[in-house]
C-alpha cells in the first residue's frame, strides 16, 4: 500500500488559511489537475464529494467522504467509490514561526495485486507530484 506525504509552509494565519483548504469546491479555479469537485451531500462536519481530476493526461475520478475537524484545523478523507481500492488520508494545518504548515497524506491501493506491483511505484510518484502541485497552488492562491 503506497503512502505519500508532503507539506508546504504558507505565510498567513491559520484562521484565514484553513477555510481556503476546506473549500474544496473552489480547487478547480486554481488547481490545474482538478477539473471538478462537487458536494453531493453535506451533514454537520462531513461532506460527500465527487472529484474529477486528470493525472498525466488520464482521468482519475472518485467519491470521498470528508470529515472536518475545525477545532484542530484537520480534514480527513476516505474513498467511498472510484478508480482505486483504497484512497484515504488527511490535511493537517499547524502554525509555525514561519507561517502555517499544510501537511497532506495519501494512502492508496489498487484492487488487482498483479497490477499493483507494477503500477504502485509509478502511481506513487504521480500522486506525490500531484500533491505537491496542489499544495503549491494553495500557497499561490493565499500568498498571491
PDB file of C-alpha atoms in Angstrom:
ATOM      1  CA  UNK A   1       0.000   0.000   0.000  1.00  0.00           C
ATOM      2  CA  UNK A   2       1.795   3.143  -1.170  1.00  0.00           C
ATOM      3  CA  UNK A   3       1.805   6.121   1.167  1.00  0.00           C
ATOM      4  CA  UNK A   4       2.530   9.686   0.056  1.00  0.00           C
ATOM      5  CA  UNK A   5       3.286  12.543   2.420  1.00  0.00           C
ATOM      6  CA  UNK A   6       4.143  16.141   1.606  1.00  0.00           C
ATOM      7  CA  UNK A   7       3.925  19.599   3.155  1.00  0.00           C
ATOM      8  CA  UNK A   8       4.433  23.268   2.440  1.00  0.00           C
ATOM      9  CA  UNK A   9       4.656  26.387   4.610  1.00  0.00           C
ATOM     10  CA  UNK A  10       2.378  29.288   3.729  1.00  0.00           C
ATOM     11  CA  UNK A  11       2.610  32.859   5.032  1.00  0.00           C
ATOM     12  CA  UNK A  12      -0.522  33.942   6.869  1.00  0.00           C
ATOM     13  CA  UNK A  13      -2.577  32.905   9.831  1.00  0.00           C
ATOM     14  CA  UNK A  14      -4.309  29.601  10.299  1.00  0.00           C
ATOM     15  CA  UNK A  15      -7.799  31.141  10.675  1.00  0.00           C
ATOM     16  CA  UNK A  16      -7.531  32.598   7.159  1.00  0.00           C
ATOM     17  CA  UNK A  17      -5.775  29.645   5.513  1.00  0.00           C
ATOM     18  CA  UNK A  18      -7.912  26.765   6.839  1.00  0.00           C
ATOM     19  CA  UNK A  19     -11.144  27.950   5.119  1.00  0.00           C
ATOM     20  CA  UNK A  20      -9.305  28.034   1.761  1.00  0.00           C
ATOM     21  CA  UNK A  21      -8.059  24.457   2.222  1.00  0.00           C
ATOM     22  CA  UNK A  22     -11.533  23.427   3.406  1.00  0.00           C
ATOM     23  CA  UNK A  23     -13.273  24.937   0.337  1.00  0.00           C
ATOM     24  CA  UNK A  24     -12.562  22.000  -1.959  1.00  0.00           C
ATOM     25  CA  UNK A  25     -15.265  23.074  -4.422  1.00  0.00           C
ATOM     26  CA  UNK A  26     -13.039  26.038  -5.347  1.00  0.00           C
ATOM     27  CA  UNK A  27      -9.988  23.866  -6.154  1.00  0.00           C
ATOM     28  CA  UNK A  28     -10.733  23.710  -9.914  1.00  0.00           C
ATOM     29  CA  UNK A  29     -10.387  27.525 -10.000  1.00  0.00           C
ATOM     30  CA  UNK A  30      -6.677  27.352  -9.149  1.00  0.00           C
ATOM     31  CA  UNK A  31      -5.553  23.717  -9.440  1.00  0.00           C
ATOM     32  CA  UNK A  32      -4.838  22.597 -12.981  1.00  0.00           C
ATOM     33  CA  UNK A  33      -5.274  18.847 -12.344  1.00  0.00           C
ATOM     34  CA  UNK A  34      -8.624  19.237 -10.539  1.00  0.00           C
ATOM     35  CA  UNK A  35     -11.384  19.534 -13.126  1.00  0.00           C
ATOM     36  CA  UNK A  36     -14.409  19.389 -10.805  1.00  0.00           C
ATOM     37  CA  UNK A  37     -15.288  18.943  -7.124  1.00  0.00           C
ATOM     38  CA  UNK A  38     -18.982  18.719  -6.295  1.00  0.00           C
ATOM     39  CA  UNK A  39     -20.545  18.326  -2.864  1.00  0.00           C
ATOM     40  CA  UNK A  40     -23.102  15.533  -3.174  1.00  0.00           C
ATOM     41  CA  UNK A  41     -24.135  15.551   0.468  1.00  0.00           C
ATOM     42  CA  UNK A  42     -23.453  17.753   3.495  1.00  0.00           C
ATOM     43  CA  UNK A  43     -24.154  16.615   7.069  1.00  0.00           C
ATOM     44  CA  UNK A  44     -22.694  18.526  10.011  1.00  0.00           C
ATOM     45  CA  UNK A  45     -18.902  18.307   9.801  1.00  0.00           C
ATOM     46  CA  UNK A  46     -18.969  15.743   6.967  1.00  0.00           C
ATOM     47  CA  UNK A  47     -19.359  16.029   3.206  1.00  0.00           C
ATOM     48  CA  UNK A  48     -19.572  13.545   0.385  1.00  0.00           C
ATOM     49  CA  UNK A  49     -17.669  14.968  -2.595  1.00  0.00           C
ATOM     50  CA  UNK A  50     -17.312  13.827  -6.198  1.00  0.00           C
ATOM     51  CA  UNK A  51     -13.866  14.534  -7.676  1.00  0.00           C
ATOM     52  CA  UNK A  52     -12.925  14.644 -11.348  1.00  0.00           C
ATOM     53  CA  UNK A  53      -9.194  15.049 -11.893  1.00  0.00           C
ATOM     54  CA  UNK A  54      -6.607  14.453 -14.558  1.00  0.00           C
ATOM     55  CA  UNK A  55      -3.225  12.899 -13.805  1.00  0.00           C
ATOM     56  CA  UNK A  56      -0.687  12.779 -16.620  1.00  0.00           C
ATOM     57  CA  UNK A  57      -3.495  13.294 -19.143  1.00  0.00           C
ATOM     58  CA  UNK A  58      -5.648  10.442 -17.805  1.00  0.00           C
ATOM     59  CA  UNK A  59      -8.970  10.878 -15.991  1.00  0.00           C
ATOM     60  CA  UNK A  60      -8.935   9.904 -12.328  1.00  0.00           C
ATOM     61  CA  UNK A  61     -12.321  10.129 -10.595  1.00  0.00           C
ATOM     62  CA  UNK A  62     -13.738   9.179  -7.225  1.00  0.00           C
ATOM     63  CA  UNK A  63     -16.244   9.969  -4.469  1.00  0.00           C
ATOM     64  CA  UNK A  64     -14.873  10.588  -0.983  1.00  0.00           C
ATOM     65  CA  UNK A  65     -16.193  11.298   2.492  1.00  0.00           C
ATOM     66  CA  UNK A  66     -14.524  14.349   4.026  1.00  0.00           C
ATOM     67  CA  UNK A  67     -14.643  14.947   7.774  1.00  0.00           C
ATOM     68  CA  UNK A  68     -13.731  18.410   9.039  1.00  0.00           C
ATOM     69  CA  UNK A  69     -12.186  18.839  12.487  1.00  0.00           C
ATOM     70  CA  UNK A  70     -12.291  22.629  12.545  1.00  0.00           C
ATOM     71  CA  UNK A  71     -11.021  22.964  16.121  1.00  0.00           C
ATOM     72  CA  UNK A  72      -7.857  21.021  15.130  1.00  0.00           C
ATOM     73  CA  UNK A  73      -7.537  22.513  11.608  1.00  0.00           C
ATOM     74  CA  UNK A  74      -7.628  18.985  10.195  1.00  0.00           C
ATOM     75  CA  UNK A  75      -9.553  17.274   7.398  1.00  0.00           C
ATOM     76  CA  UNK A  76      -9.683  13.525   6.832  1.00  0.00           C
ATOM     77  CA  UNK A  77     -10.899  11.886   3.648  1.00  0.00           C
ATOM     78  CA  UNK A  78     -11.786   8.329   2.697  1.00  0.00           C
ATOM     79  CA  UNK A  79     -12.747   6.725  -0.590  1.00  0.00           C
ATOM     80  CA  UNK A  80     -16.415   5.810  -0.998  1.00  0.00           C
ATOM     81  CA  UNK A  81     -16.187   4.735  -4.648  1.00  0.00           C
ATOM     82  CA  UNK A  82     -13.841   5.237  -7.565  1.00  0.00           C
ATOM     83  CA  UNK A  83     -10.840   4.091  -9.537  1.00  0.00           C
ATOM     84  CA  UNK A  84      -8.858   2.636  -6.595  1.00  0.00           C
ATOM     85  CA  UNK A  85      -9.499   0.028  -3.894  1.00  0.00           C
ATOM     86  CA  UNK A  86      -8.231   2.375  -1.183  1.00  0.00           C
ATOM     87  CA  UNK A  87      -7.703   6.143  -1.203  1.00  0.00           C
ATOM     88  CA  UNK A  88      -7.586   7.995   2.107  1.00  0.00           C
ATOM     89  CA  UNK A  89      -5.561  10.473   4.068  1.00  0.00           C
ATOM     90  CA  UNK A  90      -5.683  13.847   5.716  1.00  0.00           C
ATOM     91  CA  UNK A  91      -4.882  17.526   5.547  1.00  0.00           C
ATOM     92  CA  UNK A  92      -3.344  18.958   8.725  1.00  0.00           C
ATOM     93  CA  UNK A  93      -2.593  22.640   9.316  1.00  0.00           C
ATOM     94  CA  UNK A  94      -0.121  23.684  12.012  1.00  0.00           C
ATOM     95  CA  UNK A  95       1.072  27.160  12.972  1.00  0.00           C
ATOM     96  CA  UNK A  96       4.850  27.565  12.916  1.00  0.00           C
ATOM     97  CA  UNK A  97       7.240  30.502  13.315  1.00  0.00           C
ATOM     98  CA  UNK A  98       7.446  30.831   9.526  1.00  0.00           C
ATOM     99  CA  UNK A  99       3.698  30.637   8.852  1.00  0.00           C
ATOM    100  CA  UNK A 100       1.271  27.746   8.537  1.00  0.00           C
ATOM    101  CA  UNK A 101       2.454  24.293   7.556  1.00  0.00           C
ATOM    102  CA  UNK A 102      -0.064  22.458   5.381  1.00  0.00           C
ATOM    103  CA  UNK A 103       0.595  18.727   5.558  1.00  0.00           C
ATOM    104  CA  UNK A 104      -1.109  16.288   3.162  1.00  0.00           C
ATOM    105  CA  UNK A 105      -1.064  12.489   3.304  1.00  0.00           C
ATOM    106  CA  UNK A 106      -2.431   9.957   0.808  1.00  0.00           C
ATOM    107  CA  UNK A 107      -2.661   6.215   1.406  1.00  0.00           C
ATOM    108  CA  UNK A 108      -3.829   4.316  -1.672  1.00  0.00           C
ATOM    109  CA  UNK A 109      -4.131   0.807  -3.077  1.00  0.00           C
ATOM    110  CA  UNK A 110      -5.018  -0.724  -6.420  1.00  0.00           C
ATOM    111  CA  UNK A 111      -7.593  -3.523  -6.387  1.00  0.00           C
ATOM    112  CA  UNK A 112      -5.617  -6.017  -8.508  1.00  0.00           C
ATOM    113  CA  UNK A 113      -2.393  -7.265  -6.823  1.00  0.00           C
ATOM    114  CA  UNK A 114      -0.592  -8.136 -10.088  1.00  0.00           C
ATOM    115  CA  UNK A 115      -1.219  -4.674 -11.494  1.00  0.00           C
ATOM    116  CA  UNK A 116      -0.447  -3.044  -8.153  1.00  0.00           C
ATOM    117  CA  UNK A 117       3.112  -4.367  -8.050  1.00  0.00           C
ATOM    118  CA  UNK A 118       3.762  -2.869 -11.478  1.00  0.00           C
ATOM    119  CA  UNK A 119       1.897   0.406 -11.061  1.00  0.00           C
ATOM    120  CA  UNK A 120       2.456   1.311  -7.390  1.00  0.00           C
ATOM    121  CA  UNK A 121       5.920   2.892  -7.885  1.00  0.00           C
ATOM    122  CA  UNK A 122       4.717   4.937 -10.876  1.00  0.00           C
ATOM    123  CA  UNK A 123       1.422   5.863  -9.204  1.00  0.00           C
ATOM    124  CA  UNK A 124       3.213   6.895  -6.013  1.00  0.00           C
ATOM    125  CA  UNK A 125       5.432   9.269  -7.984  1.00  0.00           C
ATOM    126  CA  UNK A 126       2.482  10.725  -9.928  1.00  0.00           C
ATOM    127  CA  UNK A 127       0.349  11.163  -6.797  1.00  0.00           C
ATOM    128  CA  UNK A 128       3.292  12.765  -4.949  1.00  0.00           C
ATOM    129  CA  UNK A 129       3.820  15.205  -7.834  1.00  0.00           C
ATOM    130  CA  UNK A 130       0.089  15.978  -7.849  1.00  0.00           C
ATOM    131  CA  UNK A 131       0.005  16.530  -4.070  1.00  0.00           C
ATOM    132  CA  UNK A 132       2.991  18.872  -4.341  1.00  0.00           C
ATOM    133  CA  UNK A 133       1.295  20.833  -7.134  1.00  0.00           C
ATOM    134  CA  UNK A 134      -1.945  21.060  -5.093  1.00  0.00           C
ATOM    135  CA  UNK A 135      -0.055  22.485  -2.120  1.00  0.00           C
ATOM    136  CA  UNK A 136       1.853  24.906  -4.344  1.00  0.00           C
ATOM    137  CA  UNK A 137      -1.446  26.058  -5.887  1.00  0.00           C
ATOM    138  CA  UNK A 138      -2.913  26.669  -2.421  1.00  0.00           C
ATOM    139  CA  UNK A 139       0.223  28.635  -1.430  1.00  0.00           C
ATOM    140  CA  UNK A 140      -0.019  30.777  -4.583  1.00  0.00           C
ATOM    141  CA  UNK A 141      -3.751  31.323  -4.011  1.00  0.00           C
ATOM    142  CA  UNK A 142      -3.068  32.573  -0.474  1.00  0.00           C
ATOM    143  CA  UNK A 143       0.177  34.484  -0.966  1.00  0.00           C
ATOM    144  CA  UNK A 144      -0.606  35.801  -4.439  1.00  0.00           C
TER     145      UNK A 144
END
